[in-house]
Coordinates of N, CA and C in Angstrom, one line a residue:
X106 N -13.1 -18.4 11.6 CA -11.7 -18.8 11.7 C -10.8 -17.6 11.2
X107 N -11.5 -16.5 10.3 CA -10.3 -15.7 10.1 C -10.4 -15.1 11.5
X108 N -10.9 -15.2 12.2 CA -10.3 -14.2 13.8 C -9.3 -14.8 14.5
X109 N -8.8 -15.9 14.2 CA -7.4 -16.3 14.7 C -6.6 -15.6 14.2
X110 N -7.0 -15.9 12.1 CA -5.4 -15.1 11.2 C -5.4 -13.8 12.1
X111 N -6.7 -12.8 12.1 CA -6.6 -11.8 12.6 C -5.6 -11.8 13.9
X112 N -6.1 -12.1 14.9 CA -5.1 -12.5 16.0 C -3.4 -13.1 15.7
X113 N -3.2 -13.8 14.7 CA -1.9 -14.3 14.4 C -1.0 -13.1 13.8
X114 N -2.2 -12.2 12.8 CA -1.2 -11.3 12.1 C -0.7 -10.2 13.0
X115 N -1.9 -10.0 13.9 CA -1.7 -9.0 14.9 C -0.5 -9.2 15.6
X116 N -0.6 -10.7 16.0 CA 0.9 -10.8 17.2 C 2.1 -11.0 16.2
X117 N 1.9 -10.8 14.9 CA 3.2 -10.8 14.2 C 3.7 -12.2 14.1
X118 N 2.8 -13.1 14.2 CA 3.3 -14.9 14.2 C 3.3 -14.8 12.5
X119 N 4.7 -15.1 12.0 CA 4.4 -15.3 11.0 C 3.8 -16.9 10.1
X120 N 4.4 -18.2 11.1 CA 3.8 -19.4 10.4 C 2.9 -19.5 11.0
X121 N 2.4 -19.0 11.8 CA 0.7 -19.4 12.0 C -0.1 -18.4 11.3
X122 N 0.4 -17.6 11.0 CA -0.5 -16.5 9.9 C -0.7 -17.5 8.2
X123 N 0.8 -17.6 8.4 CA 0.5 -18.6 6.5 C -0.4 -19.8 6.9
X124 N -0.5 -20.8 8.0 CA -0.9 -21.9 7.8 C -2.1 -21.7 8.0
X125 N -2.8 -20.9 8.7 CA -3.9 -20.3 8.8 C -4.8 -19.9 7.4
X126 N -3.9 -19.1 6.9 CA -4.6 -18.6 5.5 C -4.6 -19.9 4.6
X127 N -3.9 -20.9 4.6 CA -3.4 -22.0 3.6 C -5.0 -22.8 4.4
X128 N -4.9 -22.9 5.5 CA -6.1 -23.6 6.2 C -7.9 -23.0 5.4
X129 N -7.7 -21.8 5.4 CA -8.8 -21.1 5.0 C -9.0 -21.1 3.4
X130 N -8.1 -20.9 2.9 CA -8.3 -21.7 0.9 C -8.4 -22.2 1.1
X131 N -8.3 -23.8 2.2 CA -8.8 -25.3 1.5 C -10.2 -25.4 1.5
X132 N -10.7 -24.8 2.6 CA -11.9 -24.5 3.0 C -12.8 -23.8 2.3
X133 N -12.5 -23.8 1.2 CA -12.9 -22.6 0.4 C -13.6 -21.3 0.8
X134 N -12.9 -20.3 2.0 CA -13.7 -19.4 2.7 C -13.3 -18.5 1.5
X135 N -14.3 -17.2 1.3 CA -14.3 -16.5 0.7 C -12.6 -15.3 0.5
X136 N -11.8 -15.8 -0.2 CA -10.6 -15.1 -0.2 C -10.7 -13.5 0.2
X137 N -11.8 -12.9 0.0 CA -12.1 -11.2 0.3 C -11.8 -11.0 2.1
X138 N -12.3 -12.4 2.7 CA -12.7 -12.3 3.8 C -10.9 -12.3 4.5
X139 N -9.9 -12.7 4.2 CA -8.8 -13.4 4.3 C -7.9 -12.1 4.5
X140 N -8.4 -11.6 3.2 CA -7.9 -10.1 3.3 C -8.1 -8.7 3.6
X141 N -9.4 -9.4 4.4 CA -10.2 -8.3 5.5 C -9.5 -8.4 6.3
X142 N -9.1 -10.0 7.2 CA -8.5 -9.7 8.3 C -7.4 -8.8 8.3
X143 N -6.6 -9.6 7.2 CA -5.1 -8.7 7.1 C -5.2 -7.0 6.9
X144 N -6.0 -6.8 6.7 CA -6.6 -5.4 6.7 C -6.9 -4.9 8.4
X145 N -7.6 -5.6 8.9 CA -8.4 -5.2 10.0 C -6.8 -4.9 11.1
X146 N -6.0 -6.4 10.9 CA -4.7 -6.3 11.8 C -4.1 -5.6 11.5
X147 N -3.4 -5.1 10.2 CA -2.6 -3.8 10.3 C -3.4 -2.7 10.6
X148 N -4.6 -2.4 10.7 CA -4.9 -1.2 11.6 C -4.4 -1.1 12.9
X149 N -4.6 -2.2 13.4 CA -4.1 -2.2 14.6 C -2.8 -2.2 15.0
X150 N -2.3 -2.5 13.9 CA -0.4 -2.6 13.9 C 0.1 -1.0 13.7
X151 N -1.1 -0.1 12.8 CA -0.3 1.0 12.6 C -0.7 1.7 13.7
X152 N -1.4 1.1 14.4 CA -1.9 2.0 15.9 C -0.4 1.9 16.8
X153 N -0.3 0.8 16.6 CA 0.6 0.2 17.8 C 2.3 1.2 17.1
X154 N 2.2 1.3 16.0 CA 3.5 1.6 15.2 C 3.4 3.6 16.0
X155 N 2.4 4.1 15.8 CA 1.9 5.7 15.9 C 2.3 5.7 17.6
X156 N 1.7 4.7 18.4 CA 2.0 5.1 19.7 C 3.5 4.7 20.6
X157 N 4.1 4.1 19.7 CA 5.4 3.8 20.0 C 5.7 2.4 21.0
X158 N 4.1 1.5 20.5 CA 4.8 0.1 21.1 C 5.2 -0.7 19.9
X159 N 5.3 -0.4 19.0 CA 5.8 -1.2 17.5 C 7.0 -0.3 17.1
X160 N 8.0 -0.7 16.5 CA 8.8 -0.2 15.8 C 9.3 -0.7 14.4
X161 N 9.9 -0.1 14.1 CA 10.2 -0.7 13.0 C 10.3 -2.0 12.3
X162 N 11.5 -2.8 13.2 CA 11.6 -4.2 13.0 C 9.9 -4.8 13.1
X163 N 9.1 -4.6 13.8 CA 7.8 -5.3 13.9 C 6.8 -4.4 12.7
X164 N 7.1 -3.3 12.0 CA 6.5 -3.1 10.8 C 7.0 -3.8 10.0
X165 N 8.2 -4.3 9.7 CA 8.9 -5.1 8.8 C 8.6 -6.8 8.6
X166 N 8.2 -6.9 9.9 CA 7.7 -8.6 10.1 C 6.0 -8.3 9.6
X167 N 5.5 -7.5 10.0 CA 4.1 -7.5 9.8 C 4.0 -7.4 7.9
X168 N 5.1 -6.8 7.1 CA 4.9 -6.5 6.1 C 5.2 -7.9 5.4
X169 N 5.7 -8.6 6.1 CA 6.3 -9.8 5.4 C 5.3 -10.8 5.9
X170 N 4.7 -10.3 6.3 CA 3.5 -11.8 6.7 C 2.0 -11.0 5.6
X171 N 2.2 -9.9 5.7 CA 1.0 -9.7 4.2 C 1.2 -9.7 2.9
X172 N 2.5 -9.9 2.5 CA 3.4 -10.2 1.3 C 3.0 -11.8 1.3
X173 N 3.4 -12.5 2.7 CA 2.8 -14.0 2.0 C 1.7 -14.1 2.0
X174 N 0.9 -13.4 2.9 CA -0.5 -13.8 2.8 C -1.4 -13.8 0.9
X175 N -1.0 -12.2 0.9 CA -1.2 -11.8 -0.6 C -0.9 -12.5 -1.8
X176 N 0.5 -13.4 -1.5 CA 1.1 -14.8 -2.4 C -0.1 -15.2 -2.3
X177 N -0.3 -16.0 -1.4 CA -1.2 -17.3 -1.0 C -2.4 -16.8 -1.9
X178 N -3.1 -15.7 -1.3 CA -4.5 -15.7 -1.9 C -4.5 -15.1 -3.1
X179 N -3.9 -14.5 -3.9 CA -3.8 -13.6 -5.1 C -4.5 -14.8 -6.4
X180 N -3.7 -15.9 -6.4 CA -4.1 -17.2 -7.2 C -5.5 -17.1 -7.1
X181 N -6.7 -17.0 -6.3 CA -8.1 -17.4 -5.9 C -9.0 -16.7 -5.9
X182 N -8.0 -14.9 -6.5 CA -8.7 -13.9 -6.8 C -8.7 -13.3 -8.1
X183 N -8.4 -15.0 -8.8 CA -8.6 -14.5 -9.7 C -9.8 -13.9 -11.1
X184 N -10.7 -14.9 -10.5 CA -12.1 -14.8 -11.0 C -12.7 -13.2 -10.9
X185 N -12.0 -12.4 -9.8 CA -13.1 -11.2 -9.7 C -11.6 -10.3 -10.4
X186 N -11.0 -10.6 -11.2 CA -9.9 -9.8 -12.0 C -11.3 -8.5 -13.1
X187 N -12.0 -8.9 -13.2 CA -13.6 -8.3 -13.7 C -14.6 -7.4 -12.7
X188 N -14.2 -7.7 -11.5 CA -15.1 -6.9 -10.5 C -15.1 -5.3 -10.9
X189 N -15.4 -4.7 -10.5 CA -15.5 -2.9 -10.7 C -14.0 -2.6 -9.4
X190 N -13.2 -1.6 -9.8 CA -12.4 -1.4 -9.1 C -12.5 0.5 -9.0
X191 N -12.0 1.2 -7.6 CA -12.5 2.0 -7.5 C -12.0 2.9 -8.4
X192 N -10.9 2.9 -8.6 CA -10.0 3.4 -9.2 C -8.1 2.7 -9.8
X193 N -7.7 3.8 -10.6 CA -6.2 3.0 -10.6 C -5.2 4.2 -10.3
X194 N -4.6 3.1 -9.4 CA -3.4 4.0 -8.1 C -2.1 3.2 -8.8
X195 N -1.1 4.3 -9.5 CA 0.5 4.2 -9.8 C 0.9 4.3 -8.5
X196 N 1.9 3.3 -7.9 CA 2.4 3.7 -6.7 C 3.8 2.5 -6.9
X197 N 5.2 3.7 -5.9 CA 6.1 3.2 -6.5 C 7.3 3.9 -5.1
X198 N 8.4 3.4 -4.8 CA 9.5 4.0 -3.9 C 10.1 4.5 -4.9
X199 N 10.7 6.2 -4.8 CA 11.1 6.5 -5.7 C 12.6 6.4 -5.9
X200 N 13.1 7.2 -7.2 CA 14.5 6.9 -7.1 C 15.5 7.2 -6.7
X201 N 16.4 6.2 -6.0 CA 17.7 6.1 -5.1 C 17.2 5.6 -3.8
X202 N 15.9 5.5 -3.8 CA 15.7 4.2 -2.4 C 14.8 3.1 -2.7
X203 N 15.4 2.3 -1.1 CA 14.9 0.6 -1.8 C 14.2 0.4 -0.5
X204 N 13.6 1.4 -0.1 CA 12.9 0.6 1.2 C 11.3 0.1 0.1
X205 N 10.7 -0.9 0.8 CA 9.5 -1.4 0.4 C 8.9 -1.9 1.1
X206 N 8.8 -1.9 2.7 CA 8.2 -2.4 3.8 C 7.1 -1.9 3.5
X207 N 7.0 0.2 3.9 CA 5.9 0.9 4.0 C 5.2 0.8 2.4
X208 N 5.9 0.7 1.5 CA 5.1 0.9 -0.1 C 4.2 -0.9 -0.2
X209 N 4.5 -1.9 0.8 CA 4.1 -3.1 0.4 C 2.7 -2.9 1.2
X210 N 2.8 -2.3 2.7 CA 1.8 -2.3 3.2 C 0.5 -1.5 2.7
X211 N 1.5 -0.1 2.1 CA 0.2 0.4 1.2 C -0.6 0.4 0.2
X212 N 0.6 -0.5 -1.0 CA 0.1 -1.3 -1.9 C -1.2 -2.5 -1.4
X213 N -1.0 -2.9 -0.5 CA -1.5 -4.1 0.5 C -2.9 -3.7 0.5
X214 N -3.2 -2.4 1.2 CA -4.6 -1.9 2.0 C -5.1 -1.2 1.2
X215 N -4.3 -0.2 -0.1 CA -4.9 -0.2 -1.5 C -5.8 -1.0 -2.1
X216 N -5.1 -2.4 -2.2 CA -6.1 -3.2 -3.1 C -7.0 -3.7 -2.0
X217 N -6.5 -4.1 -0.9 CA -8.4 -4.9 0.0 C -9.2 -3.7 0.0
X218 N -9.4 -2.6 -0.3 CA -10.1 -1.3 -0.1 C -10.5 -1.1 -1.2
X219 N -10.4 -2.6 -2.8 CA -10.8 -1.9 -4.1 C -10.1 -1.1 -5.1
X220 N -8.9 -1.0 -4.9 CA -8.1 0.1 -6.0 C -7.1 -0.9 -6.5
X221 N -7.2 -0.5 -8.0 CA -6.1 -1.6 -8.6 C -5.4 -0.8 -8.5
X222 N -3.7 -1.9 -8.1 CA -2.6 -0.8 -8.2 C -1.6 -1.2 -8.6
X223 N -1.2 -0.9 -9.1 CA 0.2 -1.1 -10.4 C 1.2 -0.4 -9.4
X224 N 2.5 -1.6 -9.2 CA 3.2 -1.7 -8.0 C 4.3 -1.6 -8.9
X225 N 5.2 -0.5 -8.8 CA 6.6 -0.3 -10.0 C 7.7 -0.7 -9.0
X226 N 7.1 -1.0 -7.7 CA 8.7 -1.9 -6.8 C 9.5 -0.6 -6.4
X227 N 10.7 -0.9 -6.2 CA 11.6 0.4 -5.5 C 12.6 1.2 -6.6
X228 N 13.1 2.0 -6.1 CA 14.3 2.7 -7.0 C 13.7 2.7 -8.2
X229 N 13.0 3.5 -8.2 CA 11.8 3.2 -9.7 C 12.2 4.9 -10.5
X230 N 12.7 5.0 -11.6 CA 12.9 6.3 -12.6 C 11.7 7.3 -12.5
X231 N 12.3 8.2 -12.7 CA 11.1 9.0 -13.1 C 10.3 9.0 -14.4
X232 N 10.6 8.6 -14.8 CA 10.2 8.1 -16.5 C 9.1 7.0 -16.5
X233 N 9.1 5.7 -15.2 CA 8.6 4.6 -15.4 C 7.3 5.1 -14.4
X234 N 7.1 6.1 -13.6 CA 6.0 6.5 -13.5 C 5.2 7.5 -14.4
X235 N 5.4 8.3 -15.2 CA 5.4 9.1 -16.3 C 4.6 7.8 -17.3
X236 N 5.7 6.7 -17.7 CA 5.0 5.6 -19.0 C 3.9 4.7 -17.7
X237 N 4.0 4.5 -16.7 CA 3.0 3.8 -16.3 C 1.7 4.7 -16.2
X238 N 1.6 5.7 -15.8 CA 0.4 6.8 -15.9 C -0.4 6.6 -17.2
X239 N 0.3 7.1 -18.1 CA 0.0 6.9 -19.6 C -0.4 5.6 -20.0
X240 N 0.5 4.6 -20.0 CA -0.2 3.3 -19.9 C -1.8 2.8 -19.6
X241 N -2.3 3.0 -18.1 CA -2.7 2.4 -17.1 C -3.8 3.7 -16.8
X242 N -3.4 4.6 -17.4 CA -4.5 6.0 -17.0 C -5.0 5.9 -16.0
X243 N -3.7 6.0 -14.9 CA -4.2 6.1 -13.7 C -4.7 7.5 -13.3
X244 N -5.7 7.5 -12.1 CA -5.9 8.7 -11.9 C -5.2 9.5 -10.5
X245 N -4.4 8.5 -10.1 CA -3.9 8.4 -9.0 C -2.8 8.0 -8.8
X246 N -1.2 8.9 -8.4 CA -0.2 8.3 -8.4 C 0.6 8.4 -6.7
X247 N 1.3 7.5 -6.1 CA 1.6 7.1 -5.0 C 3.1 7.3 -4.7
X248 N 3.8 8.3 -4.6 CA 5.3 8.3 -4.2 C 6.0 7.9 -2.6
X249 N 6.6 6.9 -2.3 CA 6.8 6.6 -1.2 C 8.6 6.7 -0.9
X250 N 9.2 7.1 0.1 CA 10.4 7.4 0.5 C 10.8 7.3 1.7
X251 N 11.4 6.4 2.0 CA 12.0 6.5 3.4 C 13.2 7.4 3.5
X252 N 14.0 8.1 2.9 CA 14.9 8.5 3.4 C 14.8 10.1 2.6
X253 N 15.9 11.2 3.5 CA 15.8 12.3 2.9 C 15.7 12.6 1.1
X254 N 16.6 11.9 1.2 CA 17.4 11.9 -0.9 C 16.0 11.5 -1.4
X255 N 15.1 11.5 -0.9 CA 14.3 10.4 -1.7 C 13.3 12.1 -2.4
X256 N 13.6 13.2 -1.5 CA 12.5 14.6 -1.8 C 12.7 14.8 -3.0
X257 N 14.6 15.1 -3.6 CA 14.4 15.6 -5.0 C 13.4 14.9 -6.0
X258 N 14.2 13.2 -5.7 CA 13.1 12.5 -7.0 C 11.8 12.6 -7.2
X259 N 11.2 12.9 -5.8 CA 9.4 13.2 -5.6 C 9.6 14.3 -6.7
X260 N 10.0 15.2 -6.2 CA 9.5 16.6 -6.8 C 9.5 16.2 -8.3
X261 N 11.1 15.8 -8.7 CA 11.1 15.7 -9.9 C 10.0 14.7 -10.9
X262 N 9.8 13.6 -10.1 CA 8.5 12.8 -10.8 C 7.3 13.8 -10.9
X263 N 6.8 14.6 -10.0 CA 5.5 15.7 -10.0 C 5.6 16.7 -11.3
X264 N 6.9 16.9 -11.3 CA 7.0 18.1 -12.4 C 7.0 17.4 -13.8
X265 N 8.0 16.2 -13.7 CA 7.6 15.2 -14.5 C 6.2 15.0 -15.3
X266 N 5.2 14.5 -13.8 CA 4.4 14.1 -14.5 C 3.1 15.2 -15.5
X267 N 3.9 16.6 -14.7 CA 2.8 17.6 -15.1 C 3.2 18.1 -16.6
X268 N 4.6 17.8 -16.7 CA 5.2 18.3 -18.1 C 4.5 17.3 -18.8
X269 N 4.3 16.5 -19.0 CA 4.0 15.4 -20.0 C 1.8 15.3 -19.9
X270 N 1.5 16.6 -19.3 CA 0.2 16.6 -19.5 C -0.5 16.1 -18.6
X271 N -0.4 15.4 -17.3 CA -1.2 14.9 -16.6 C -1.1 15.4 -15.3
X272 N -2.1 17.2 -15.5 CA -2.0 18.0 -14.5 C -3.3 17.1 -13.6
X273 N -4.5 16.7 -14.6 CA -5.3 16.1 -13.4 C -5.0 14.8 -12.8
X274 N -4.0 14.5 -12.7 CA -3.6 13.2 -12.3 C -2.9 13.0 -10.5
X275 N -3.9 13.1 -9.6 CA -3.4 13.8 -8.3 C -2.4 12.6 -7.7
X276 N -1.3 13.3 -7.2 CA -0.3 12.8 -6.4 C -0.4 13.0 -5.1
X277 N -0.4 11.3 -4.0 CA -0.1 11.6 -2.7 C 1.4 11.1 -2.8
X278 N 2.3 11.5 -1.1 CA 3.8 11.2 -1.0 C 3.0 10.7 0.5
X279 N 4.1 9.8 0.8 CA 4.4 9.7 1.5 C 5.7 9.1 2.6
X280 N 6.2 8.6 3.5 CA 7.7 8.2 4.1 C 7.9 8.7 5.4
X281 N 9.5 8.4 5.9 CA 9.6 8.9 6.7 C 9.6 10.4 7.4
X282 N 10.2 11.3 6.0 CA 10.9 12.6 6.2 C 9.7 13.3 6.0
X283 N 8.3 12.9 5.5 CA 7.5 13.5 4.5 C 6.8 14.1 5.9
X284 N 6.4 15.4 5.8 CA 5.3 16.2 6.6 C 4.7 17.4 5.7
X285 N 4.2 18.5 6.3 CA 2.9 18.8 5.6 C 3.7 20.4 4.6
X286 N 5.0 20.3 5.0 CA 5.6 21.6 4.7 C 6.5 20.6 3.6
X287 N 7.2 19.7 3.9 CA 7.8 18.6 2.6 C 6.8 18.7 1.6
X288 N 5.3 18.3 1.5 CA 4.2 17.6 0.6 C 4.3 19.2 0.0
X289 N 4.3 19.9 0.3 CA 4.3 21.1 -0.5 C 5.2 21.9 -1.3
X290 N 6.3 21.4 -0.7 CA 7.6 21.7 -1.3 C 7.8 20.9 -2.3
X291 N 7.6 19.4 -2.6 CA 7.8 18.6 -3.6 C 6.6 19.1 -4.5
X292 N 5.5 19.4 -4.5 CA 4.2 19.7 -5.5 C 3.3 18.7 -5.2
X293 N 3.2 18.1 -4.1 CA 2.5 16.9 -3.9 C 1.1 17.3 -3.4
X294 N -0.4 16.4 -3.8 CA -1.9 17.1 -3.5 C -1.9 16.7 -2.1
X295 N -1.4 15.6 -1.3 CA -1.4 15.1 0.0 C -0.2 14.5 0.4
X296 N -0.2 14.2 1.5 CA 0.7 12.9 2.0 C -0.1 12.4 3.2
X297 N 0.6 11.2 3.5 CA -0.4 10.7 4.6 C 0.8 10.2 5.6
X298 N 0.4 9.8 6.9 CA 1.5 9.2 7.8 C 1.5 7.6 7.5
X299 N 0.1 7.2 7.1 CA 0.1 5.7 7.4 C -0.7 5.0 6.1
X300 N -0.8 4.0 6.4 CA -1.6 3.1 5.1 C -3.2 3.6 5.1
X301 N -3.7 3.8 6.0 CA -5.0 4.1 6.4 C -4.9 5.1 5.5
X302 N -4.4 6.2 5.7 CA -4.2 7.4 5.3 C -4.2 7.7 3.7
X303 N -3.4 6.7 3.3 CA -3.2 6.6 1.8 C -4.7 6.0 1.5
X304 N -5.3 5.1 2.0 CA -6.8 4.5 1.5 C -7.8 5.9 1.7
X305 N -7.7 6.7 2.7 CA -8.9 7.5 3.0 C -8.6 8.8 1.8
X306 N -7.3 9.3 1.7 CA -6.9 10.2 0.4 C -7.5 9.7 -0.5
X307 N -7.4 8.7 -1.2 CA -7.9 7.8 -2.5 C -8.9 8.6 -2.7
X308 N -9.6 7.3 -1.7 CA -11.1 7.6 -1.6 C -11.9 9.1 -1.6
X309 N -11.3 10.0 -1.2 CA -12.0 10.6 -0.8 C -11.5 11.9 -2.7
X310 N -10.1 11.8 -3.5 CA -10.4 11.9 -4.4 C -11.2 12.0 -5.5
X311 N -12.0 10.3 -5.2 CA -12.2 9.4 -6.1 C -13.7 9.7 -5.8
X312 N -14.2 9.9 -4.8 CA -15.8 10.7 -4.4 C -16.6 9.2 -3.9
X313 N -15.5 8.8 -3.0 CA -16.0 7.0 -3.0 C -16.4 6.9 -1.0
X314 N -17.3 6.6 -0.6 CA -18.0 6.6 0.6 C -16.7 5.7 1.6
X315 N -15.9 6.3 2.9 CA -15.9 5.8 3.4 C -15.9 4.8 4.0

């Protein structure tokens, strides 16, 4: 049955995506499984986003159908709050923007891929990634920006976080404006184009298979 949700999230149905998932907790299907689909379909969504039959508005509906999905099943995961996780990812929109579509999706495909991640939301200080690192000893911190203004604050959190000691603490960026001559100009160790992108950086960090 999750190959319908798959199919629902894919076509972007958003109430047959929740009733579907609401159908599969009663059933007690394994919640991991629930969030595989929603995993499996935004691959397919960021294919469709890369080749220019998705646009925006339909990244934005797709984001809002794994925001509820993630509602729905978060409650039933909670028992494996103890599982081994691969690592911990600070990830946050930096400050002076409020987009959160792309930071939700990647927060999203973060955790079905195993990484706990401490989600600081949008327009987030430079400071509150700095005390979340330290907090949370992450080894991994996530800057996301959809718009130009969003470069200074990157940089400034990077220099940030290196003044305060946490040179081995690797930073990806990512957004709209972000490419491979931006990621370097802010001090950043990657950027990625897509959610995929952000999971395989991680991973591949973190010395974790594929």
């Amino acid at each position: 049955m999750t190959d319908k949700l798959f199919n629902a999230i894919k076509g972007l149905n958003r109430d047959e995506a929740f009733k579907i998932t609401e159908e599969l907790l009663e059933k007690q299907v394994n919640p991991e499984e629930i969030l595989a689909a929603g995993k499996d379909a935004m691959q397919i969504i960021g294919e469709r986003f890369e080749i220019g039959e998705y646009f925006l508005p339909e990244l934005m509906v797709s984001g809002d159908i794994l925001a509820g999905i993630a509602k729905r099943v978060k409650p039933y995961l909670q028992g494996s709050d103890d599982a081994k996780k691969h690592g911990k990812v600070v990830f946050g929109t930096v400050a002076g923007d409020i987009h959160d579509i792309a930071k939700d999706i990647v927060v999203f495909m973060l955790e079905v891929n195993g990484f706990e991640v401490i989600d600081l939301g949008v327009d987030v200080p430079v400071e509150a990634f700095v005390d979340a690192v330290r907090e949370h000893e992450a080894e991994i911190v996530g800057l996301s920006g959809f718009l130009t203004l969003a470069l200074e604050p990157m940089r400034q959190t990077i220099d940030a976080l290196k003044t305060a000691g946490f040179t081995d603490v690797k930073v990806m960026v990512g957004g709209g404006p972000i490419n491979d001559t931006v990621c370097k100009d802010v001090g950043a160790d990657a950027w990625g184009e897509n959610a995929m992108d952000a999971v395989t950086i991680a991973k591949d960090w973190l010395g974790i298979a594929a």
